[in-house]
Coordinates of N, CA and C in Angstrom, one line a residue:
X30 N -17.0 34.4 -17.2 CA -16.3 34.3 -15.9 C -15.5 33.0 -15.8
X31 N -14.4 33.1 -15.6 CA -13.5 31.9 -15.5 C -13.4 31.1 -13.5
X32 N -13.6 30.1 -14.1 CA -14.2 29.6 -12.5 C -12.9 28.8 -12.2
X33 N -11.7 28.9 -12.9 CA -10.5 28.2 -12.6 C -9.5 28.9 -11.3
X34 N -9.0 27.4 -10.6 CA -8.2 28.0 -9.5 C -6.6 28.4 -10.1
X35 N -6.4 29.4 -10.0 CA -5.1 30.2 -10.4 C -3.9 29.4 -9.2
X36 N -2.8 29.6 -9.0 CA -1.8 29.8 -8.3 C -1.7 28.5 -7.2
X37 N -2.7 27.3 -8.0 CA -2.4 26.0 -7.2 C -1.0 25.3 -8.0
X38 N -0.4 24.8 -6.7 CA 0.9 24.4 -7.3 C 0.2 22.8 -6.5
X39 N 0.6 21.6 -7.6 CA 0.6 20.3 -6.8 C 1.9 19.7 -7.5
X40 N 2.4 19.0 -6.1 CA 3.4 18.3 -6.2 C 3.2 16.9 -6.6
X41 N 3.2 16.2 -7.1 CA 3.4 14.7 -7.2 C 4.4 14.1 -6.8
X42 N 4.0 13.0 -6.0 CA 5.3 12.3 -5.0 C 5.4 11.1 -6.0
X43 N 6.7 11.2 -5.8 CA 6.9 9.5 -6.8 C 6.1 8.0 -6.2
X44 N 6.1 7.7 -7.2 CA 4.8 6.0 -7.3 C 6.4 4.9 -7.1
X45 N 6.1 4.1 -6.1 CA 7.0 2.6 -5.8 C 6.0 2.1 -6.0
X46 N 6.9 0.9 -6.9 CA 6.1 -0.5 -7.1 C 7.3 -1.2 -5.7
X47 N 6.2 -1.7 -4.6 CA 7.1 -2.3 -3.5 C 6.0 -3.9 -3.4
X48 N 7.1 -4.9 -3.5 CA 6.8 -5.8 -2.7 C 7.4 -6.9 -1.5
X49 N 5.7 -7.4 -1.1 CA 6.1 -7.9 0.6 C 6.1 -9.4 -0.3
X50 N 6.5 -10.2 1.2 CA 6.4 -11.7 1.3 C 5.3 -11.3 2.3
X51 N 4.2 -12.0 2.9 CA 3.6 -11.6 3.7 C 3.0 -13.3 4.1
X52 N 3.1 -13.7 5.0 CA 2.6 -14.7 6.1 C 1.6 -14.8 7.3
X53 N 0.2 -15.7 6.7 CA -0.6 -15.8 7.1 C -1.8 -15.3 6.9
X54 N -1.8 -15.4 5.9 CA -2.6 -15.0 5.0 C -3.4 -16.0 4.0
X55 N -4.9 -16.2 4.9 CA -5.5 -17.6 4.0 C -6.7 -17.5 3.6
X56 N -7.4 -16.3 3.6 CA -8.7 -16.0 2.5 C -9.3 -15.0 2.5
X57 N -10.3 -14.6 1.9 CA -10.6 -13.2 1.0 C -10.7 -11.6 1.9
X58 N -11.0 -12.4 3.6 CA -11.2 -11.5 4.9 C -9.7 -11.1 4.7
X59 N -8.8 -12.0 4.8 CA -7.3 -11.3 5.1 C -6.8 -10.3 4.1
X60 N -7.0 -10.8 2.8 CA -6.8 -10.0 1.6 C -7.6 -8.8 1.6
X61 N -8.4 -8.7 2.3 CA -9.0 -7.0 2.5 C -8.6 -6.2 3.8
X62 N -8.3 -7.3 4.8 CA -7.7 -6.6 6.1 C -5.9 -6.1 5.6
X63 N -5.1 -6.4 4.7 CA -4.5 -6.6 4.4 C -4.3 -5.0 3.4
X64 N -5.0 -4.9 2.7 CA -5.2 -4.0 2.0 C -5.6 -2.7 2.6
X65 N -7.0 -3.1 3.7 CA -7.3 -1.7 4.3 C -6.0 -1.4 5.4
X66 N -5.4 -2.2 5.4 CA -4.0 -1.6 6.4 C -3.1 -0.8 5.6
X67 N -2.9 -1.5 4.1 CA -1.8 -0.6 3.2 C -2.7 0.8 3.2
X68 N -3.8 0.9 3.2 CA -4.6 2.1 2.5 C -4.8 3.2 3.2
X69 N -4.6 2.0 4.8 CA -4.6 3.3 6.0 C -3.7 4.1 6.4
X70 N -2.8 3.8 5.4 CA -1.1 4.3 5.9 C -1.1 5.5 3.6
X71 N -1.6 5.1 3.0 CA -1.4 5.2 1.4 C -2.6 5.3 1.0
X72 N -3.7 6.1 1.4 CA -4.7 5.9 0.8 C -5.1 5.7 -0.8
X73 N -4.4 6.6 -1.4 CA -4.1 6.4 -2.8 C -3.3 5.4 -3.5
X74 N -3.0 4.1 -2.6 CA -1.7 3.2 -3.3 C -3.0 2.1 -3.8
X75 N -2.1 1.3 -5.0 CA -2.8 0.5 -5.8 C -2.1 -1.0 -5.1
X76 N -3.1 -1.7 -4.6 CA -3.1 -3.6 -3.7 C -3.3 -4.3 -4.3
X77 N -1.9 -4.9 -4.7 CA -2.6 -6.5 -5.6 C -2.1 -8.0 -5.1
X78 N -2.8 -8.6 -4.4 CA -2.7 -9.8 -3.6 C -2.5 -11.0 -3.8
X79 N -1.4 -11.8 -4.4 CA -1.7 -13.1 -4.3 C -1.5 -14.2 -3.0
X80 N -2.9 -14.7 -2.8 CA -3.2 -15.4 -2.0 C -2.4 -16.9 -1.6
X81 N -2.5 -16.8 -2.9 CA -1.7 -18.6 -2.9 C 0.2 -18.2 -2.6
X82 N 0.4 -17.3 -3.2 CA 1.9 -17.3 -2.7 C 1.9 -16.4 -1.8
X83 N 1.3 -15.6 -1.3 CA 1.5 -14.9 -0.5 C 2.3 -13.8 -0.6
X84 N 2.0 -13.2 -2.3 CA 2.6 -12.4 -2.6 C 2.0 -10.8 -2.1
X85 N 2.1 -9.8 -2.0 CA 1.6 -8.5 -2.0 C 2.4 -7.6 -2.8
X86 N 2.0 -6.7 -3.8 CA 2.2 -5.8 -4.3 C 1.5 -4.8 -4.4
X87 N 2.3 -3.2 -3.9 CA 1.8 -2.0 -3.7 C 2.5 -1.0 -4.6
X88 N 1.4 -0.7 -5.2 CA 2.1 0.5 -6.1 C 1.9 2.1 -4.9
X89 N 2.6 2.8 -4.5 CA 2.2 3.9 -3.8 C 3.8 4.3 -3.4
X90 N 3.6 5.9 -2.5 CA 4.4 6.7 -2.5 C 4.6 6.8 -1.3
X91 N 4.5 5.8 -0.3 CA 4.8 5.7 1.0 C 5.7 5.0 1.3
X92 N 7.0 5.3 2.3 CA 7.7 4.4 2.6 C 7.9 3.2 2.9
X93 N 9.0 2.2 2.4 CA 8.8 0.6 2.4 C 8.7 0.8 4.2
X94 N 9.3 0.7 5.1 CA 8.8 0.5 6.3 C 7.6 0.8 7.0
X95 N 7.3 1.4 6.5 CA 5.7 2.1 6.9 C 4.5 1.3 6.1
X96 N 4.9 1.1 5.5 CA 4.0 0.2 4.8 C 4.0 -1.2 5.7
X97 N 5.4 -1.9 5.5 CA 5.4 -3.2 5.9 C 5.0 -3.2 7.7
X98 N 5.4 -1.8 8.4 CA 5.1 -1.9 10.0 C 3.2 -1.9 9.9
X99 N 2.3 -1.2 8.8 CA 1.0 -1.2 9.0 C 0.6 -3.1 9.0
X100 N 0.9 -3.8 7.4 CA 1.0 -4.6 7.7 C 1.1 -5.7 8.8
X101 N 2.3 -5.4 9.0 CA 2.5 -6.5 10.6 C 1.5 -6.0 11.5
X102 N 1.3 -4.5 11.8 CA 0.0 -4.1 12.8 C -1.3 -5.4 12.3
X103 N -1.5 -5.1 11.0 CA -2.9 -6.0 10.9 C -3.0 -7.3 11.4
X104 N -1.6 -8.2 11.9 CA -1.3 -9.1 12.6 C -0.6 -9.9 11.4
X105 N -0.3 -9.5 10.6 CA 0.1 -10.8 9.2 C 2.3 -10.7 10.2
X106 N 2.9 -11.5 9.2 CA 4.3 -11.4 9.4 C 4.8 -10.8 7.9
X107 N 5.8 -10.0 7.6 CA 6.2 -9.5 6.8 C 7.8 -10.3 6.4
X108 N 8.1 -11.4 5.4 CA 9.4 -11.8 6.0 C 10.2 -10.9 5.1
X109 N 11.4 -10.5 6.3 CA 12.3 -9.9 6.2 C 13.7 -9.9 4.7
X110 N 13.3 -8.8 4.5 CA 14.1 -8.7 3.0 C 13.5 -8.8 1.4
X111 N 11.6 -9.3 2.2 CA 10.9 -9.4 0.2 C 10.5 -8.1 0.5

């Protein structure tokens, strides 16, 4: 007996490597508040944080605005144009 699902079609949405400048951001609490905001908008996107520059990198398939407006929600500043 074949237990396989027939006639599922999945689409894959393309993967952006996007990054922020992100300000205000100064220890390991922000770097997760930070992340569960990208995750709340991308659940499936990959967060990699540097702290000391203040860099953020998101690999995921959500739009760059949407991402950066979750961010600013979490209270950080996103500066305009990284």
């Amino acid at each position: 007996r074949d237990s396989s699902v027939t006639g599922v079609q999945t689409c894959a949405l393309p993967i952006w490597m996007m990054n922020f400048q992100v300000e205000g951001m100064s220890c390991s609490h922000c770097v997760q508040s930070v992340t569960n905001a990208v995750q709340a908008v991308e659940p499936q996107a990959k967060v990699t944080i540097d702290l000391a520059s203040g860099r953020v990198a998101v690999d995921g398939s959500e739009r760059r605005d949407a991402v950066a407006q979750a961010i600013k929600d979490a209270g950080y500043s996103v500066a305009a144009g990284a």
